[in-house]
């Protein structure tokens, strides 16, 4: 993963979140990764959750949203950043970044699965589930 790119991307997310509220009281995005799988998290209405997951699309595998609570929405498309490979090596992995936003109060599961798109009926190679509760503030 290119540390410089990831730092710039996360910095941009923080700046966008700060601009989202006219009174400047925006909550910083919640940053999640694969190690957070199965854990419970609380968000405020309008707060973002940024999910960073290791991926390697050259294998045919990709992350996709399997379950999203009705009180949340995906905020933009998945953003993939390849790792900086030594000598320009083809086939190295990278990081998929997903951003979700809490739009109302509620409680539910947010699940992403890592699988090949043409193997829809097959069990995913990996999955992550985050138990999300959204409060007013």
PDB file of C-alpha atoms in Angstrom:
ATOM      1  CA  UNK A   1       0.000   0.000   0.000  1.00  0.00           C
ATOM      2  CA  UNK A   2       1.313   3.409  -0.839  1.00  0.00           C
ATOM      3  CA  UNK A   3       1.416   5.138   2.547  1.00  0.00           C
ATOM      4  CA  UNK A   4       1.545   8.596   0.995  1.00  0.00           C
ATOM      5  CA  UNK A   5      -1.619   7.988  -1.071  1.00  0.00           C
ATOM      6  CA  UNK A   6      -3.484   6.478   1.875  1.00  0.00           C
ATOM      7  CA  UNK A   7      -2.513   9.430   4.080  1.00  0.00           C
ATOM      8  CA  UNK A   8      -3.744  11.890   1.435  1.00  0.00           C
ATOM      9  CA  UNK A   9      -6.983   9.963   0.988  1.00  0.00           C
ATOM     10  CA  UNK A  10      -7.699   9.801   4.709  1.00  0.00           C
ATOM     11  CA  UNK A  11      -6.813  13.495   5.061  1.00  0.00           C
ATOM     12  CA  UNK A  12      -9.276  14.322   2.278  1.00  0.00           C
ATOM     13  CA  UNK A  13     -11.982  12.312   4.040  1.00  0.00           C
ATOM     14  CA  UNK A  14     -11.424  14.247   7.268  1.00  0.00           C
ATOM     15  CA  UNK A  15     -11.561  17.574   5.431  1.00  0.00           C
ATOM     16  CA  UNK A  16     -14.764  16.625   3.603  1.00  0.00           C
ATOM     17  CA  UNK A  17     -16.366  15.489   6.841  1.00  0.00           C
ATOM     18  CA  UNK A  18     -15.467  18.789   8.518  1.00  0.00           C
ATOM     19  CA  UNK A  19     -17.094  20.702   5.665  1.00  0.00           C
ATOM     20  CA  UNK A  20     -20.275  18.609   5.768  1.00  0.00           C
ATOM     21  CA  UNK A  21     -21.821  20.466   8.708  1.00  0.00           C
ATOM     22  CA  UNK A  22     -22.415  24.196   8.382  1.00  0.00           C
ATOM     23  CA  UNK A  23     -21.705  24.763  12.071  1.00  0.00           C
ATOM     24  CA  UNK A  24     -18.386  22.870  11.896  1.00  0.00           C
ATOM     25  CA  UNK A  25     -19.529  20.233  14.407  1.00  0.00           C
ATOM     26  CA  UNK A  26     -19.078  17.243  12.076  1.00  0.00           C
ATOM     27  CA  UNK A  27     -17.877  14.037  13.664  1.00  0.00           C
ATOM     28  CA  UNK A  28     -14.619  12.599  12.340  1.00  0.00           C
ATOM     29  CA  UNK A  29     -15.145   9.493  10.194  1.00  0.00           C
ATOM     30  CA  UNK A  30     -14.972   6.152  11.956  1.00  0.00           C
ATOM     31  CA  UNK A  31     -12.016   4.240  10.459  1.00  0.00           C
ATOM     32  CA  UNK A  32     -12.507   0.471  10.224  1.00  0.00           C
ATOM     33  CA  UNK A  33     -10.540  -2.420   8.757  1.00  0.00           C
ATOM     34  CA  UNK A  34     -10.593  -6.217   8.632  1.00  0.00           C
ATOM     35  CA  UNK A  35      -9.346  -6.497  12.244  1.00  0.00           C
ATOM     36  CA  UNK A  36     -12.581  -4.798  13.374  1.00  0.00           C
ATOM     37  CA  UNK A  37     -14.706  -7.636  11.950  1.00  0.00           C
ATOM     38  CA  UNK A  38     -17.547  -8.662  14.287  1.00  0.00           C
ATOM     39  CA  UNK A  39     -17.216  -5.653  16.590  1.00  0.00           C
ATOM     40  CA  UNK A  40     -19.884  -3.106  17.501  1.00  0.00           C
ATOM     41  CA  UNK A  41     -19.540   0.585  16.649  1.00  0.00           C
ATOM     42  CA  UNK A  42     -21.558   3.719  17.311  1.00  0.00           C
ATOM     43  CA  UNK A  43     -22.016   6.552  14.860  1.00  0.00           C
ATOM     44  CA  UNK A  44     -23.895   9.832  14.982  1.00  0.00           C
ATOM     45  CA  UNK A  45     -26.385  10.795  12.284  1.00  0.00           C
ATOM     46  CA  UNK A  46     -24.423  12.177   9.279  1.00  0.00           C
ATOM     47  CA  UNK A  47     -21.151  10.637  10.508  1.00  0.00           C
ATOM     48  CA  UNK A  48     -19.147   8.595   7.985  1.00  0.00           C
ATOM     49  CA  UNK A  49     -17.609   5.160   8.403  1.00  0.00           C
ATOM     50  CA  UNK A  50     -14.546   4.488   6.250  1.00  0.00           C
ATOM     51  CA  UNK A  51     -13.698   0.818   5.694  1.00  0.00           C
ATOM     52  CA  UNK A  52     -10.238  -0.112   4.403  1.00  0.00           C
ATOM     53  CA  UNK A  53      -9.764  -3.723   3.232  1.00  0.00           C
ATOM     54  CA  UNK A  54      -6.841  -5.535   1.596  1.00  0.00           C
ATOM     55  CA  UNK A  55      -7.696  -6.666  -1.937  1.00  0.00           C
ATOM     56  CA  UNK A  56      -6.111  -8.048  -5.082  1.00  0.00           C
ATOM     57  CA  UNK A  57      -8.377  -7.669  -8.132  1.00  0.00           C
ATOM     58  CA  UNK A  58      -5.816  -9.418 -10.364  1.00  0.00           C
ATOM     59  CA  UNK A  59      -7.008 -12.688  -8.761  1.00  0.00           C
ATOM     60  CA  UNK A  60     -10.601 -12.021  -9.810  1.00  0.00           C
ATOM     61  CA  UNK A  61     -11.663 -11.376  -6.210  1.00  0.00           C
ATOM     62  CA  UNK A  62     -13.240  -8.093  -5.145  1.00  0.00           C
ATOM     63  CA  UNK A  63     -15.167  -6.739  -2.190  1.00  0.00           C
ATOM     64  CA  UNK A  64     -18.892  -6.078  -2.531  1.00  0.00           C
ATOM     65  CA  UNK A  65     -21.593  -4.938  -0.153  1.00  0.00           C
ATOM     66  CA  UNK A  66     -23.692  -7.929   0.940  1.00  0.00           C
ATOM     67  CA  UNK A  67     -25.825  -6.217   3.598  1.00  0.00           C
ATOM     68  CA  UNK A  68     -26.356  -2.562   4.415  1.00  0.00           C
ATOM     69  CA  UNK A  69     -28.807  -1.272   7.026  1.00  0.00           C
ATOM     70  CA  UNK A  70     -31.617   0.947   5.747  1.00  0.00           C
ATOM     71  CA  UNK A  71     -30.380   3.827   7.947  1.00  0.00           C
ATOM     72  CA  UNK A  72     -27.009   3.944   6.132  1.00  0.00           C
ATOM     73  CA  UNK A  73     -25.972   4.687   2.566  1.00  0.00           C
ATOM     74  CA  UNK A  74     -22.864   4.049   0.541  1.00  0.00           C
ATOM     75  CA  UNK A  75     -21.161   7.393  -0.054  1.00  0.00           C
ATOM     76  CA  UNK A  76     -19.557   7.067  -3.491  1.00  0.00           C
ATOM     77  CA  UNK A  77     -18.030   4.092  -5.276  1.00  0.00           C
ATOM     78  CA  UNK A  78     -15.348   1.811  -3.897  1.00  0.00           C
ATOM     79  CA  UNK A  79     -11.883   3.330  -4.266  1.00  0.00           C
ATOM     80  CA  UNK A  80      -9.019   0.944  -4.992  1.00  0.00           C
ATOM     81  CA  UNK A  81      -5.383   1.931  -4.405  1.00  0.00           C
ATOM     82  CA  UNK A  82      -2.704  -0.535  -5.556  1.00  0.00           C
ATOM     83  CA  UNK A  83       0.285  -1.191  -3.319  1.00  0.00           C
ATOM     84  CA  UNK A  84       3.501   0.298  -4.584  1.00  0.00           C
ATOM     85  CA  UNK A  85       5.223  -2.778  -6.030  1.00  0.00           C
ATOM     86  CA  UNK A  86       8.984  -3.041  -6.217  1.00  0.00           C
ATOM     87  CA  UNK A  87      10.137  -2.809  -9.813  1.00  0.00           C
ATOM     88  CA  UNK A  88       6.577  -2.319 -11.077  1.00  0.00           C
ATOM     89  CA  UNK A  89       5.653  -5.940 -10.302  1.00  0.00           C
ATOM     90  CA  UNK A  90       2.319  -6.884 -11.849  1.00  0.00           C
ATOM     91  CA  UNK A  91      -0.241  -8.722  -9.729  1.00  0.00           C
ATOM     92  CA  UNK A  92       0.474  -7.176  -6.363  1.00  0.00           C
ATOM     93  CA  UNK A  93      -2.472  -6.320  -4.176  1.00  0.00           C
ATOM     94  CA  UNK A  94      -3.742  -3.084  -2.755  1.00  0.00           C
ATOM     95  CA  UNK A  95      -6.485  -1.559  -0.622  1.00  0.00           C
ATOM     96  CA  UNK A  96     -10.201  -1.126  -1.242  1.00  0.00           C
ATOM     97  CA  UNK A  97     -11.704   1.852   0.525  1.00  0.00           C
ATOM     98  CA  UNK A  98     -15.457   2.050   1.135  1.00  0.00           C
ATOM     99  CA  UNK A  99     -17.240   5.020   2.689  1.00  0.00           C
ATOM    100  CA  UNK A 100     -20.686   4.784   4.246  1.00  0.00           C
ATOM    101  CA  UNK A 101     -22.725   7.499   5.904  1.00  0.00           C
ATOM    102  CA  UNK A 102     -25.274   7.229   8.704  1.00  0.00           C
ATOM    103  CA  UNK A 103     -28.458   8.940   7.545  1.00  0.00           C
ATOM    104  CA  UNK A 104     -30.834   8.099  10.420  1.00  0.00           C
ATOM    105  CA  UNK A 105     -31.000   6.537  13.885  1.00  0.00           C
ATOM    106  CA  UNK A 106     -30.960   2.735  13.875  1.00  0.00           C
ATOM    107  CA  UNK A 107     -29.108  -0.467  14.582  1.00  0.00           C
ATOM    108  CA  UNK A 108     -28.022  -3.200  12.189  1.00  0.00           C
ATOM    109  CA  UNK A 109     -25.236  -5.041  10.394  1.00  0.00           C
ATOM    110  CA  UNK A 110     -23.020  -3.791   7.596  1.00  0.00           C
ATOM    111  CA  UNK A 111     -21.465  -6.749   5.739  1.00  0.00           C
ATOM    112  CA  UNK A 112     -18.974  -6.873   2.873  1.00  0.00           C
ATOM    113  CA  UNK A 113     -17.863 -10.076   1.131  1.00  0.00           C
ATOM    114  CA  UNK A 114     -14.710 -10.863  -0.851  1.00  0.00           C
ATOM    115  CA  UNK A 115     -15.496 -13.107  -3.790  1.00  0.00           C
ATOM    116  CA  UNK A 116     -15.337 -13.514  -7.533  1.00  0.00           C
ATOM    117  CA  UNK A 117     -18.407 -11.940  -9.162  1.00  0.00           C
ATOM    118  CA  UNK A 118     -19.119 -15.008 -11.290  1.00  0.00           C
ATOM    119  CA  UNK A 119     -19.154 -17.275  -8.202  1.00  0.00           C
ATOM    120  CA  UNK A 120     -22.277 -15.709  -6.699  1.00  0.00           C
ATOM    121  CA  UNK A 121     -23.661 -18.932  -5.198  1.00  0.00           C
ATOM    122  CA  UNK A 122     -20.312 -19.931  -3.678  1.00  0.00           C
ATOM    123  CA  UNK A 123     -19.242 -19.082  -0.127  1.00  0.00           C
ATOM    124  CA  UNK A 124     -17.082 -15.899  -0.109  1.00  0.00           C
ATOM    125  CA  UNK A 125     -13.342 -16.258   0.480  1.00  0.00           C
ATOM    126  CA  UNK A 126     -13.648 -13.617   3.239  1.00  0.00           C
ATOM    127  CA  UNK A 127     -16.324 -11.491   4.819  1.00  0.00           C
ATOM    128  CA  UNK A 128     -16.476  -8.684   7.353  1.00  0.00           C
ATOM    129  CA  UNK A 129     -19.460  -7.642   9.422  1.00  0.00           C
ATOM    130  CA  UNK A 130     -19.700  -4.523  11.540  1.00  0.00           C
ATOM    131  CA  UNK A 131     -22.529  -4.103  14.059  1.00  0.00           C
ATOM    132  CA  UNK A 132     -23.549  -0.464  13.677  1.00  0.00           C
ATOM    133  CA  UNK A 133     -25.691   1.639  15.988  1.00  0.00           C
ATOM    134  CA  UNK A 134     -26.515   5.190  14.954  1.00  0.00           C
ATOM    135  CA  UNK A 135     -27.546   7.673  17.641  1.00  0.00           C
ATOM    136  CA  UNK A 136     -28.769  11.262  17.226  1.00  0.00           C
ATOM    137  CA  UNK A 137     -25.413  12.639  18.443  1.00  0.00           C
TER     138      UNK A 137
END
